[in-house]
Coordinates of C-alpha atoms in Angstrom, one line a residue:
Chain A
M1280 CA 106.3 144.2 70.0
S1281 CA 108.7 141.6 68.3
F1282 CA 107.3 139.0 70.3
F1283 CA 104.1 139.2 68.4
T1284 CA 105.3 140.4 65.0
S1285 CA 107.9 137.3 64.8
A1286 CA 105.1 135.0 64.5
K1287 CA 102.7 137.2 62.2
R1288 CA 101.7 134.3 60.1
F1289 CA 100.8 131.9 63.1
L1290 CA 98.8 134.5 64.6
L1291 CA 97.0 135.2 61.0
C1292 CA 96.1 131.3 61.1
S1293 CA 95.3 131.2 64.8
I1294 CA 92.5 134.1 63.9
I1295 CA 91.1 132.5 61.0
A1296 CA 91.1 129.2 62.7
Y1297 CA 89.0 131.1 65.7
L1298 CA 86.5 132.9 63.3
I1299 CA 85.9 129.3 61.6
L1300 CA 85.1 127.8 64.9
K1301 CA 83.1 130.6 66.5
G1302 CA 81.0 130.7 63.5
L1303 CA 80.4 126.8 63.7
F1304 CA 79.8 127.4 67.6
L1305 CA 77.2 129.9 66.7
S1306 CA 75.6 128.0 63.9
G1307 CA 74.1 125.6 66.4
F1308 CA 75.8 122.8 64.1
L1309 CA 77.7 121.3 66.8
T1310 CA 76.1 119.7 70.0
E1311 CA 77.5 120.8 73.1
Y1312 CA 79.1 117.4 73.4
I1313 CA 81.3 118.1 70.2
Q1314 CA 81.9 121.7 71.4
Q1315 CA 83.4 120.1 74.6
I1316 CA 85.4 117.7 72.6
I1317 CA 86.8 120.5 70.4
L1318 CA 87.7 122.7 73.5
F1319 CA 89.3 119.5 75.3
S1320 CA 91.5 119.0 72.4
F1321 CA 93.3 122.3 72.9
I1322 CA 94.1 121.5 76.4
A1323 CA 95.4 118.2 75.1
I1324 CA 97.5 120.1 73.0
L1325 CA 98.7 122.4 75.6
T1326 CA 99.5 119.6 78.0
S1327 CA 101.2 117.4 75.6
L1328 CA 103.4 120.6 74.4
G1329 CA 104.5 120.7 78.3
L1330 CA 105.7 117.2 77.9
N1331 CA 107.5 117.7 74.2
V1332 CA 109.5 120.6 75.8
I1333 CA 110.3 117.9 78.7
Y1334 CA 111.1 115.4 76.4
G1335 CA 111.1 116.1 73.0
Y1336 CA 113.2 119.1 73.5
T1337 CA 115.3 118.3 76.5
G1338 CA 115.2 114.7 76.4
Q1339 CA 114.1 113.9 80.0
F1340 CA 111.6 111.1 79.5
S1341 CA 108.8 111.6 81.9
L1342 CA 105.9 109.0 82.3
G1343 CA 104.2 111.1 85.1
H1344 CA 102.9 114.2 83.3
A1345 CA 99.3 113.2 84.2
G1346 CA 100.2 114.0 87.9
F1347 CA 101.1 117.6 87.3
Y1348 CA 97.9 118.0 84.8
G1349 CA 95.9 116.8 87.9
I1350 CA 97.6 119.2 90.5
G1351 CA 97.0 122.0 88.2
A1352 CA 93.4 120.7 87.9
Y1353 CA 92.7 120.2 91.5
T1354 CA 94.8 123.4 92.8
A1355 CA 93.0 125.6 90.3
A1356 CA 89.6 123.8 91.2
Y1357 CA 90.1 124.3 95.2
L1358 CA 91.3 128.1 94.7
G1359 CA 88.1 128.7 93.0
A1360 CA 86.0 127.3 95.4
V1361 CA 87.7 129.0 98.1
F1362 CA 87.5 132.6 96.6
K1363 CA 84.4 131.9 94.8
V1364 CA 85.4 132.4 91.4
E1365 CA 82.5 132.6 88.6
S1366 CA 83.5 135.1 86.1
I1367 CA 86.0 135.4 83.4
F1368 CA 88.1 137.9 85.0
S1369 CA 88.7 136.3 88.4
F1370 CA 89.4 132.8 86.6
L1371 CA 92.5 133.8 84.7
P1372 CA 94.6 134.5 87.9
I1373 CA 93.2 131.1 89.1
L1374 CA 94.3 129.7 85.7
F1375 CA 98.0 130.8 86.3
L1376 CA 98.1 129.9 89.7
G1377 CA 97.0 126.2 88.8
G1378 CA 99.9 126.3 86.3
A1379 CA 102.3 127.9 89.0
A1380 CA 101.4 125.2 91.6
A1381 CA 102.4 122.0 89.1
G1382 CA 105.3 124.1 88.1
I1383 CA 106.4 124.6 91.9
V1384 CA 105.7 121.1 92.3
G1385 CA 107.7 120.2 89.2
Y1386 CA 110.7 122.1 90.4
A1387 CA 110.6 120.5 93.7
V1388 CA 110.4 116.9 92.2
G1389 CA 112.8 117.7 89.7
V1390 CA 115.6 119.0 91.8
P1391 CA 116.2 115.3 93.0
I1392 CA 114.8 113.0 90.2
L1393 CA 116.4 114.8 87.2
R1394 CA 119.8 113.6 88.3
L1395 CA 118.6 110.1 87.0
R1396 CA 118.7 109.2 83.4
D1397 CA 116.4 107.4 80.8
D1398 CA 114.4 104.6 82.2
F1399 CA 115.3 105.2 85.7
L1400 CA 113.8 108.6 85.3
A1401 CA 110.8 107.0 83.8
I1402 CA 110.3 104.7 86.7
A1403 CA 110.7 107.7 89.2
T1404 CA 108.1 109.9 87.3
L1405 CA 105.7 107.1 86.9
G1406 CA 106.1 106.5 90.5
F1407 CA 105.2 110.4 91.1
G1408 CA 102.1 109.8 88.9
I1409 CA 100.9 107.1 91.1
L1410 CA 101.5 109.0 94.1
V1411 CA 99.5 111.6 92.8
R1412 CA 97.1 109.4 92.1
V1413 CA 97.0 108.0 95.6
L1414 CA 96.9 111.8 97.3
L1415 CA 94.3 112.6 95.2
D1416 CA 92.1 109.4 96.3
N1417 CA 92.8 110.2 99.8
S1418 CA 92.7 113.9 99.7
D1419 CA 89.1 114.3 101.3
R1420 CA 90.6 113.0 104.7
A1421 CA 92.8 116.6 104.5
I1422 CA 90.4 118.5 102.7
E1423 CA 87.3 117.5 102.5
I1424 CA 85.9 119.7 99.6
L1425 CA 88.7 117.9 97.4
G1426 CA 86.4 114.8 97.4
G1427 CA 88.8 112.2 97.3
S1428 CA 88.1 109.1 95.4
R1429 CA 84.3 110.5 95.2
G1430 CA 85.5 113.2 92.8
F1431 CA 85.4 117.1 93.2
I1432 CA 82.2 118.2 92.2
G1433 CA 80.4 121.9 91.7
I1434 CA 83.0 123.6 89.8
P1435 CA 81.5 126.6 87.6
K1436 CA 81.8 125.8 84.1
I1437 CA 83.7 129.3 82.9
V1438 CA 85.7 127.8 80.1
N1439 CA 84.6 128.5 76.7
L1440 CA 86.1 128.8 73.1
E1441 CA 88.0 132.1 73.7
I1442 CA 89.4 131.4 76.7
A1443 CA 90.5 127.7 76.0
F1444 CA 91.6 128.9 72.2
F1445 CA 93.5 131.8 73.2
T1446 CA 95.5 130.3 76.2
M1447 CA 96.9 127.5 74.1
V1448 CA 97.8 130.2 71.2
F1449 CA 99.5 132.5 73.6
L1450 CA 101.3 129.5 75.3
I1451 CA 102.5 128.0 72.0
L1452 CA 103.9 131.1 71.2
V1453 CA 105.8 131.8 74.1
T1454 CA 106.9 128.2 73.9
R1455 CA 108.1 128.7 70.4
N1456 CA 110.1 131.9 71.4
L1457 CA 111.5 130.2 74.4
I1458 CA 112.6 127.2 72.1
F1459 CA 114.1 129.5 69.6
S1460 CA 115.9 131.5 72.3
R1461 CA 119.1 130.2 73.8
Y1462 CA 117.3 128.2 76.5
G1463 CA 115.9 126.3 73.9
L1464 CA 119.2 125.9 72.2
F1465 CA 120.8 124.6 75.4
W1466 CA 117.6 122.2 76.0
Q1467 CA 118.3 120.8 72.4
C1468 CA 122.0 120.6 73.2
I1469 CA 121.4 118.7 76.4
K1470 CA 119.1 116.1 74.6
D1471 CA 121.7 115.6 71.8
D1472 CA 124.7 115.0 74.0
E1473 CA 124.6 115.9 77.7
L1474 CA 128.5 115.4 77.8
A1475 CA 129.1 117.7 75.2
A1476 CA 126.5 120.0 76.6
T1477 CA 128.5 120.2 79.9
A1478 CA 131.7 120.8 78.1
F1479 CA 130.3 123.7 76.1
G1480 CA 129.8 125.3 79.7
I1481 CA 125.9 124.9 79.7
N1482 CA 124.6 124.3 83.5
T1483 CA 122.8 121.2 82.5
A1484 CA 121.3 120.5 85.8
R1485 CA 119.7 124.0 85.9
M1486 CA 118.9 123.8 82.2
K1487 CA 116.9 120.4 82.8
L1488 CA 115.4 121.7 85.8
M1489 CA 114.2 124.6 83.9
A1490 CA 112.7 122.8 81.0
F1491 CA 110.9 120.7 83.6
T1492 CA 109.2 123.2 85.4
Y1493 CA 108.0 124.8 82.3
G1494 CA 106.4 121.7 80.9
C1495 CA 105.0 121.3 84.2
F1496 CA 103.5 124.7 84.2
L1497 CA 101.8 123.8 81.1
A1498 CA 100.5 120.7 82.2
G1499 CA 99.1 122.7 85.2
V1500 CA 97.4 125.2 83.3
G1501 CA 96.0 122.6 81.0
G1502 CA 94.8 120.7 84.1
A1503 CA 93.0 124.0 85.3
L1504 CA 91.2 124.7 81.8
Y1505 CA 90.0 120.9 82.3
A1506 CA 88.5 121.5 85.6
Y1507 CA 86.7 124.6 84.6
L1508 CA 85.5 122.5 81.3
Y1509 CA 84.1 119.6 82.6
S1510 CA 83.1 121.1 86.2
F1511 CA 83.9 117.6 87.7
L1512 CA 87.1 116.1 88.6
H1513 CA 88.0 112.4 89.7
P1514 CA 91.4 110.8 90.3
S1515 CA 91.0 108.7 87.7
N1516 CA 90.9 111.4 85.1
F1517 CA 94.7 111.7 86.1
D1518 CA 96.3 108.1 86.2
F1519 CA 98.9 106.5 84.3
L1520 CA 96.7 106.0 81.1
R1521 CA 96.4 109.9 80.8
S1522 CA 100.1 110.1 80.8
I1523 CA 100.1 107.6 78.4
D1524 CA 97.8 109.7 76.2
F1525 CA 100.1 112.8 76.2
L1526 CA 103.0 110.5 75.7
I1527 CA 101.6 109.2 72.4
I1528 CA 100.5 112.5 71.2
V1529 CA 104.0 113.8 71.8
I1530 CA 105.6 110.9 69.8
V1531 CA 103.2 110.6 67.1
G1532 CA 103.6 114.2 66.6
G1533 CA 107.3 114.2 66.7
M1534 CA 109.9 114.7 69.3
G1535 CA 110.8 118.5 69.1
S1536 CA 108.0 119.8 67.1
I1537 CA 105.3 122.3 68.1
T1538 CA 103.5 121.5 64.9
G1539 CA 103.6 117.9 65.2
T1540 CA 102.0 118.4 68.6
I1541 CA 99.3 120.3 67.3
Y1542 CA 98.5 118.0 64.8
A1543 CA 98.8 114.9 66.6
G1544 CA 96.6 116.4 69.6
L1545 CA 93.9 117.2 67.1
L1546 CA 94.4 113.7 65.6
W1547 CA 94.4 111.9 68.9
V1548 CA 91.0 113.6 70.3
T1549 CA 89.3 113.2 67.1
V1550 CA 90.2 109.5 66.6
I1551 CA 89.4 108.8 70.5
E1552 CA 86.2 110.8 70.6
G1553 CA 85.3 110.5 67.1
L1554 CA 85.4 106.5 67.3
R1555 CA 83.0 106.9 70.6
I1556 CA 80.5 108.6 68.3
G1557 CA 81.3 106.7 64.9
L1558 CA 81.7 103.1 65.9
P1559 CA 78.7 100.9 67.7
A1560 CA 79.4 100.0 71.6
Q1561 CA 80.8 97.1 70.6
A1562 CA 83.8 98.3 68.5
L1563 CA 84.7 100.5 71.1
E1564 CA 86.8 98.0 73.2
F1565 CA 88.9 97.6 70.2
R1566 CA 90.1 101.3 70.6
W1567 CA 92.9 100.4 73.1
V1568 CA 93.8 97.0 71.3
L1569 CA 94.8 98.8 68.3
I1570 CA 96.2 102.2 69.8
P1571 CA 99.2 100.3 71.1
I1572 CA 99.7 98.3 68.0
F1573 CA 99.6 101.4 66.3
L1574 CA 102.3 103.2 68.8
I1575 CA 104.5 100.3 68.5
M1576 CA 104.6 100.4 64.7
V1577 CA 105.6 104.3 65.0
M1578 CA 108.2 103.1 67.3
M1579 CA 109.4 100.6 64.6
W1580 CA 109.1 102.9 61.6
K1581 CA 110.3 106.4 63.1
P1582 CA 111.4 106.1 66.5
F1583 CA 111.5 110.0 66.9
G1584 CA 107.9 110.3 65.8
L1585 CA 106.2 111.6 62.6
L1586 CA 107.3 115.2 62.2
A1587 CA 110.5 115.0 64.4
R1588 CA 112.1 118.6 64.9
R1589 CA 110.3 120.1 61.6
E1590 CA 108.0 122.8 61.9
S1591 CA 105.2 123.7 59.5
K1592 CA 106.1 126.7 57.1
F1593 CA 102.3 127.0 56.9
L1594 CA 101.3 127.5 60.5
G1595 CA 104.1 130.0 60.6
L1596 CA 106.1 127.9 63.2
G1597 CA 109.4 127.7 62.0
K1598 CA 112.5 129.9 62.5
G1599 CA 112.5 133.5 60.7
E1600 CA 109.0 133.5 59.8
Chain B
M30 CA 103.0 89.6 123.9
E31 CA 100.0 90.2 121.8
L32 CA 101.2 92.9 119.7
L33 CA 104.2 90.8 119.2
S34 CA 102.3 87.8 117.8
Y35 CA 100.2 90.4 115.8
V36 CA 103.6 91.8 114.1
L37 CA 104.9 88.2 113.6
Q38 CA 101.5 87.2 112.0
Q39 CA 101.8 90.6 109.8
L40 CA 105.3 89.7 109.0
I41 CA 104.5 86.0 107.7
N42 CA 101.6 87.7 105.4
G43 CA 104.3 90.2 104.0
L44 CA 106.9 87.5 103.2
Q45 CA 104.0 85.5 101.6
L46 CA 103.4 88.8 99.2
G47 CA 107.0 89.4 99.2
A48 CA 107.9 86.1 97.6
V49 CA 105.6 86.7 94.9
Y50 CA 107.1 90.1 94.1
A51 CA 110.4 88.3 94.3
L52 CA 109.5 86.0 91.8
I53 CA 108.6 88.6 89.5
A54 CA 111.4 90.9 90.4
L55 CA 113.9 88.3 89.0
G56 CA 112.4 88.6 85.5
Y57 CA 112.7 92.4 85.6
T58 CA 116.3 92.2 86.9
M59 CA 117.7 89.3 84.4
V60 CA 116.0 91.2 81.5
Y61 CA 117.4 94.4 82.5
G62 CA 120.7 92.9 82.7
V63 CA 120.7 91.6 79.3
L64 CA 119.0 94.4 77.4
R65 CA 118.8 97.3 79.9
L66 CA 115.2 97.6 79.2
I67 CA 112.5 97.7 81.7
N68 CA 110.2 95.3 80.6
F69 CA 106.9 96.8 81.1
A70 CA 104.8 93.7 79.7
H71 CA 106.4 91.7 82.5
G72 CA 103.4 92.5 84.9
D73 CA 101.0 91.2 82.2
I74 CA 103.0 87.9 81.5
F75 CA 102.4 87.3 85.4
M76 CA 98.8 87.9 84.8
F77 CA 98.9 85.5 81.9
G78 CA 100.4 83.1 84.1
A79 CA 97.3 83.6 87.0
F80 CA 94.8 83.2 84.0
T81 CA 96.4 80.1 82.4
A82 CA 96.5 78.3 85.8
Y83 CA 92.5 79.3 86.2
Y84 CA 92.2 77.7 82.7
L85 CA 93.9 74.6 83.7
I86 CA 92.3 74.3 87.2
S87 CA 88.8 75.4 86.7
K88 CA 88.0 74.6 83.1
W89 CA 89.8 71.5 82.2
D90 CA 90.6 69.7 85.6
V91 CA 94.3 69.6 85.2
P92 CA 96.1 68.0 88.0
I93 CA 98.0 70.4 90.2
Y94 CA 101.3 68.9 89.7
L95 CA 100.7 69.5 85.8
V96 CA 99.4 73.2 86.3
F97 CA 102.9 74.4 87.3
P98 CA 104.7 73.2 84.4
I99 CA 102.1 73.7 81.7
T100 CA 101.5 77.6 82.9
M101 CA 105.3 78.2 83.2
A102 CA 105.8 76.8 79.6
V103 CA 102.7 79.0 78.3
T104 CA 104.1 82.1 79.8
A105 CA 107.6 81.2 78.6
L106 CA 106.2 80.7 75.2
L107 CA 104.7 84.5 75.4
G108 CA 107.9 85.7 77.0
F109 CA 109.6 84.6 74.2
L110 CA 107.0 85.9 71.2
I111 CA 106.8 89.1 72.9
E112 CA 110.9 89.4 72.6
K113 CA 111.0 88.2 69.1
I114 CA 107.9 90.3 67.5
A115 CA 108.3 93.6 69.7
Y116 CA 111.9 94.2 71.0
K117 CA 114.4 92.2 68.7
P118 CA 113.4 94.4 65.5
L119 CA 114.4 97.6 68.0
R120 CA 117.8 96.1 69.2
S121 CA 119.5 99.0 67.8
A122 CA 116.6 101.6 68.1
P123 CA 117.4 104.4 70.7
K124 CA 116.6 103.5 74.4
I125 CA 113.3 105.4 75.0
A126 CA 111.9 103.8 71.7
L127 CA 112.7 100.4 73.3
L128 CA 110.9 101.5 76.7
I129 CA 107.8 103.1 74.8
T130 CA 107.4 99.6 72.8
A131 CA 107.4 97.8 76.3
V132 CA 104.7 99.9 77.5
G133 CA 102.7 99.5 74.1
V134 CA 103.3 95.7 74.7
S135 CA 102.0 95.9 78.0
L136 CA 98.7 98.0 76.9
F137 CA 98.1 95.8 74.3
L138 CA 98.1 92.6 76.2
E139 CA 95.7 94.2 78.8
Y140 CA 93.4 95.6 76.6
F141 CA 93.3 92.6 74.3
L142 CA 92.9 90.2 77.0
S143 CA 90.2 92.2 78.5
L144 CA 88.0 91.6 75.3
N145 CA 84.6 90.3 76.2
S146 CA 85.1 87.4 74.1
L147 CA 88.3 86.4 75.9
F148 CA 89.3 86.9 79.5
T149 CA 86.7 89.8 80.1
P150 CA 87.6 92.7 82.3
N151 CA 85.8 91.6 85.3
Y152 CA 87.2 89.8 88.5
I153 CA 87.2 86.3 88.4
G154 CA 87.3 84.0 91.5
F155 CA 90.1 81.8 91.2
P156 CA 89.8 78.0 92.4
R157 CA 92.3 76.8 94.8
P158 CA 92.8 73.2 94.0
F159 CA 92.8 72.4 97.9
E160 CA 91.4 73.4 101.1
V161 CA 93.1 76.3 103.3
T162 CA 94.2 75.1 106.6
G163 CA 96.0 77.3 109.2
Y164 CA 98.8 75.6 111.5
D165 CA 98.8 77.2 115.1
L166 CA 102.5 77.8 116.1
R167 CA 101.3 79.9 119.3
L168 CA 102.5 83.2 118.2
F169 CA 101.3 83.1 114.8
T170 CA 99.4 80.8 112.4
I171 CA 100.8 79.9 109.0
T172 CA 99.0 78.6 106.3
N173 CA 99.2 75.6 104.0
V174 CA 99.1 78.2 101.2
Q175 CA 101.9 80.4 102.7
L176 CA 104.3 76.9 103.1
I177 CA 103.7 76.2 99.6
I178 CA 104.5 79.8 98.5
F179 CA 107.8 79.7 100.6
A180 CA 108.7 76.1 99.5
V181 CA 108.1 77.0 95.6
T182 CA 109.9 80.0 95.7
A183 CA 112.7 78.6 97.6
L184 CA 113.3 75.7 95.1
S185 CA 112.9 78.0 92.2
L186 CA 115.6 80.5 93.6
L187 CA 117.7 77.6 94.2
L188 CA 117.5 76.1 90.5
L189 CA 117.8 79.8 88.9
Y190 CA 120.9 80.2 91.2
L191 CA 122.4 76.9 89.8
L192 CA 121.3 77.7 86.2
I193 CA 123.1 81.2 86.3
Y194 CA 126.3 80.4 88.3
Y195 CA 127.1 76.9 87.1
T196 CA 126.0 76.5 83.8
K197 CA 127.0 77.7 80.4
Y198 CA 123.9 79.7 79.7
G199 CA 124.0 81.3 82.9
R200 CA 127.8 82.4 82.4
A201 CA 126.7 83.5 79.0
M202 CA 124.1 85.8 80.5
R203 CA 126.2 87.3 83.1
A204 CA 128.7 88.0 80.1
L205 CA 126.1 89.7 78.3
S206 CA 125.1 92.0 81.2
H207 CA 128.5 92.6 81.7
D208 CA 129.2 94.0 78.1
R209 CA 127.1 92.7 75.1
E210 CA 129.4 93.8 72.3
V211 CA 132.4 91.8 73.9
A212 CA 130.3 88.9 74.6
S213 CA 129.3 88.6 70.9
L214 CA 132.9 88.8 70.1
M215 CA 133.3 85.8 72.3
G216 CA 131.4 83.9 70.2
I217 CA 128.1 84.1 72.5
P218 CA 125.1 84.0 70.5
V219 CA 123.6 87.1 71.6
D220 CA 120.0 86.8 70.1
G221 CA 119.7 83.2 71.7
I222 CA 120.7 84.4 75.3
I223 CA 118.3 87.1 75.1
S224 CA 115.4 84.8 74.0
F225 CA 116.8 82.4 76.8
T226 CA 116.7 85.1 79.3
F227 CA 113.1 86.4 78.2
I228 CA 111.9 82.4 78.5
V229 CA 113.4 82.0 82.2
G230 CA 112.1 85.4 83.4
A231 CA 108.7 84.7 82.0
A232 CA 108.3 81.3 83.3
L233 CA 109.2 82.9 86.7
A234 CA 106.4 85.3 86.5
G235 CA 104.0 82.5 85.5
L236 CA 104.9 80.8 88.5
G237 CA 104.4 83.9 90.3
G238 CA 100.9 84.5 89.0
I239 CA 99.7 80.8 90.2
L240 CA 101.0 81.6 93.7
Y241 CA 99.4 84.8 93.9
G242 CA 96.3 83.3 92.4
F243 CA 96.5 80.7 95.7
A244 CA 97.1 83.4 98.0
Y245 CA 94.7 86.1 96.6
P246 CA 92.3 84.3 95.2
Q247 CA 90.6 87.0 92.5
I248 CA 92.3 87.6 89.3
N249 CA 91.6 90.2 86.4
V250 CA 93.2 91.2 83.5
F251 CA 94.6 94.4 85.1
M252 CA 96.2 92.6 88.0
G253 CA 99.6 92.8 86.9
I254 CA 100.1 96.4 86.5
M255 CA 100.6 97.1 90.2
P256 CA 102.6 93.9 91.3
G257 CA 104.9 94.5 88.1
I258 CA 105.8 98.0 89.0
K259 CA 106.4 97.1 92.9
S260 CA 108.4 94.1 91.3
F261 CA 110.3 96.5 89.5
I262 CA 110.9 98.7 92.5
A263 CA 112.1 95.6 94.2
A264 CA 114.4 94.7 91.6
V265 CA 115.9 98.8 91.7
L266 CA 116.1 98.1 95.6
G267 CA 117.8 95.3 95.7
G268 CA 120.2 96.4 92.7
I269 CA 119.2 96.0 89.4
G270 CA 120.8 93.0 87.5
I271 CA 121.6 91.2 90.8
I272 CA 119.6 88.0 91.5
H273 CA 119.8 88.1 95.4
G274 CA 119.1 91.6 95.4
A275 CA 116.0 90.8 93.8
V276 CA 114.7 88.5 96.1
L277 CA 115.8 90.5 99.1
G278 CA 114.0 93.6 97.6
G279 CA 110.8 91.6 96.8
L280 CA 110.6 90.7 100.5
I281 CA 111.4 93.9 101.8
I282 CA 108.5 95.6 99.3
G283 CA 106.0 92.7 100.3
V284 CA 106.8 93.3 104.2
S285 CA 106.5 97.0 104.0
E286 CA 103.3 96.8 102.0
V287 CA 101.7 94.7 104.3
F288 CA 103.1 96.8 107.4
V289 CA 101.6 100.0 106.2
S290 CA 98.2 98.3 105.6
A291 CA 98.0 96.7 109.1
F292 CA 99.6 99.8 111.1
I293 CA 98.7 102.8 109.2
S294 CA 96.2 103.1 106.4
S295 CA 95.6 100.3 103.5
T296 CA 94.9 103.2 100.8
L297 CA 98.5 104.7 101.6
R298 CA 100.6 101.6 100.9
D299 CA 101.3 102.2 97.2
G300 CA 102.3 105.7 98.1
V301 CA 104.7 104.3 100.7
I302 CA 106.5 102.1 98.3
F303 CA 107.0 104.9 95.6
F304 CA 108.3 106.8 98.5
I305 CA 110.8 104.0 99.3
L306 CA 111.5 103.9 95.4
F307 CA 112.4 107.9 95.6
L308 CA 114.7 107.2 98.7
V309 CA 116.6 104.5 97.0
L310 CA 117.0 106.4 93.7
L311 CA 118.5 109.4 95.6
L312 CA 120.5 107.9 98.1
K313 CA 121.7 104.8 96.3
P314 CA 120.5 104.2 92.7
S315 CA 122.5 101.2 92.3
G316 CA 120.6 99.3 95.1
I317 CA 121.5 97.8 98.3
F318 CA 123.8 95.3 96.7
G319 CA 124.8 97.4 93.6
K320 CA 128.3 98.9 93.4
W321 CA 128.6 102.6 93.1
I322 CA 128.4 103.1 89.7
D323 CA 127.1 106.1 87.6
K324 CA 123.5 105.4 87.1
V325 CA 122.6 109.1 87.7

């Protein structure tokens, strides 16, 4: 039980958050659209957390995260269609399989490309992301139901507050415990100085691969949740710009900070979707003009992000809570 | 015979595309040489060049021999400003911060210019200032557009070669890409040479933009993304930091893209380019002409 008791405070916080959200959802105060946005923010947090493990903790820069997110989404949607999944209990294995598919692909891709560093890795992962997009666009030639560039339709809407929220909470706890385990220390050691890590006897190739696989697994679970939340998938939802979204969440929140990713994920979805509600359509096109400026300013001011390597005492994510 | 002539025709088309990629790839490779940065905004400079040429030709009726120098000057200025405003403050920042800034600059240029009061996000027809005529050479036809592209590319390559290997600036650039610290100790004005590199690279990208407009007369604010990425792959393929490597890489990428479209499937052509990238990165990350150095 130490797995749960070690993060009592975080569990308490999440139960309180859950009760507040449940109350809001039941009160009918929130429109279905806003409910969907709230659930999407959990997915964004989960997927960005995967990128934070890869990039923030282990220092392996990836520009193709949305590719793994897409693999998870399409795998889960396809398996769901094959096995006629409609209830929550048969959905949970599908959720796991979506993540596992992304993890396996991440492993297979990671073996060759994690030998590369920094900007070469960035280009290779970017290439992988575009490759996934191209394959998804052409997917209906191989498997009709995937829909190709017409999109995958008819996925049942299964994801509700409980599934999205508790999947996120559970995986945040798993991630937190991994980060504070010896493997997490190895990852951070590789990020700080790969040569020194090798000198300490850390199998850097294996550890990098492990972090990458786990990060891709999280992205895959996020994608599977996305598929069963929006019940429609289109290759354009998984393109380069989406990878940038996750990257921005990680960077703004801070490299190597779970708390940062949680806050930044909530902030990001609120800003992106909130501006859609709050602003007239004319001003909407300015969103993507302002976001890059903000990104550049963060890079100049705090190149490691706002909450780099700090965890919130309040949420109980810090060490030794 | 018919197949041979078809293959040759596609080869010419591929070389036409490859020549444009080569011009863009040169900017990537030079900037990477001096700054160790993938300048993601380079593809957008290329786009800006195409739009500048569009305005010069269709709105202001500038004669064609002036379109080239004016466009190149405008994109050179843009490249200069990007370096000064966005990259220079980050000279000592971690490498990834610089890379993310480059992505940010690229997104900013795309979405700022796609505002409805500026270039709009729509496709715009690019007016060719002359009629396209084909010359039948028995086995294949070659158009005057293709001849212009080959001639302009070859001429600018020659000039660039002379600039890099026979002038003081070129020598300074090569010294910088060898070792920035030592170069600055030898009295080379590092910031000035970096700016100069951006100016030359951006001018070549602008030139590529004009030629791309001639060859594929439809332009759009987001047109720079894929050619930009592919040109970077071309630079990696030829060996990053090596001038003739970028040219050869550009031609290979252009020809293979056209061949895949012609013989396999046009929707798979982007996929094949990235497959080439993976092969290069795995087999010889330093590229065709690169030395066996520890990039991995």
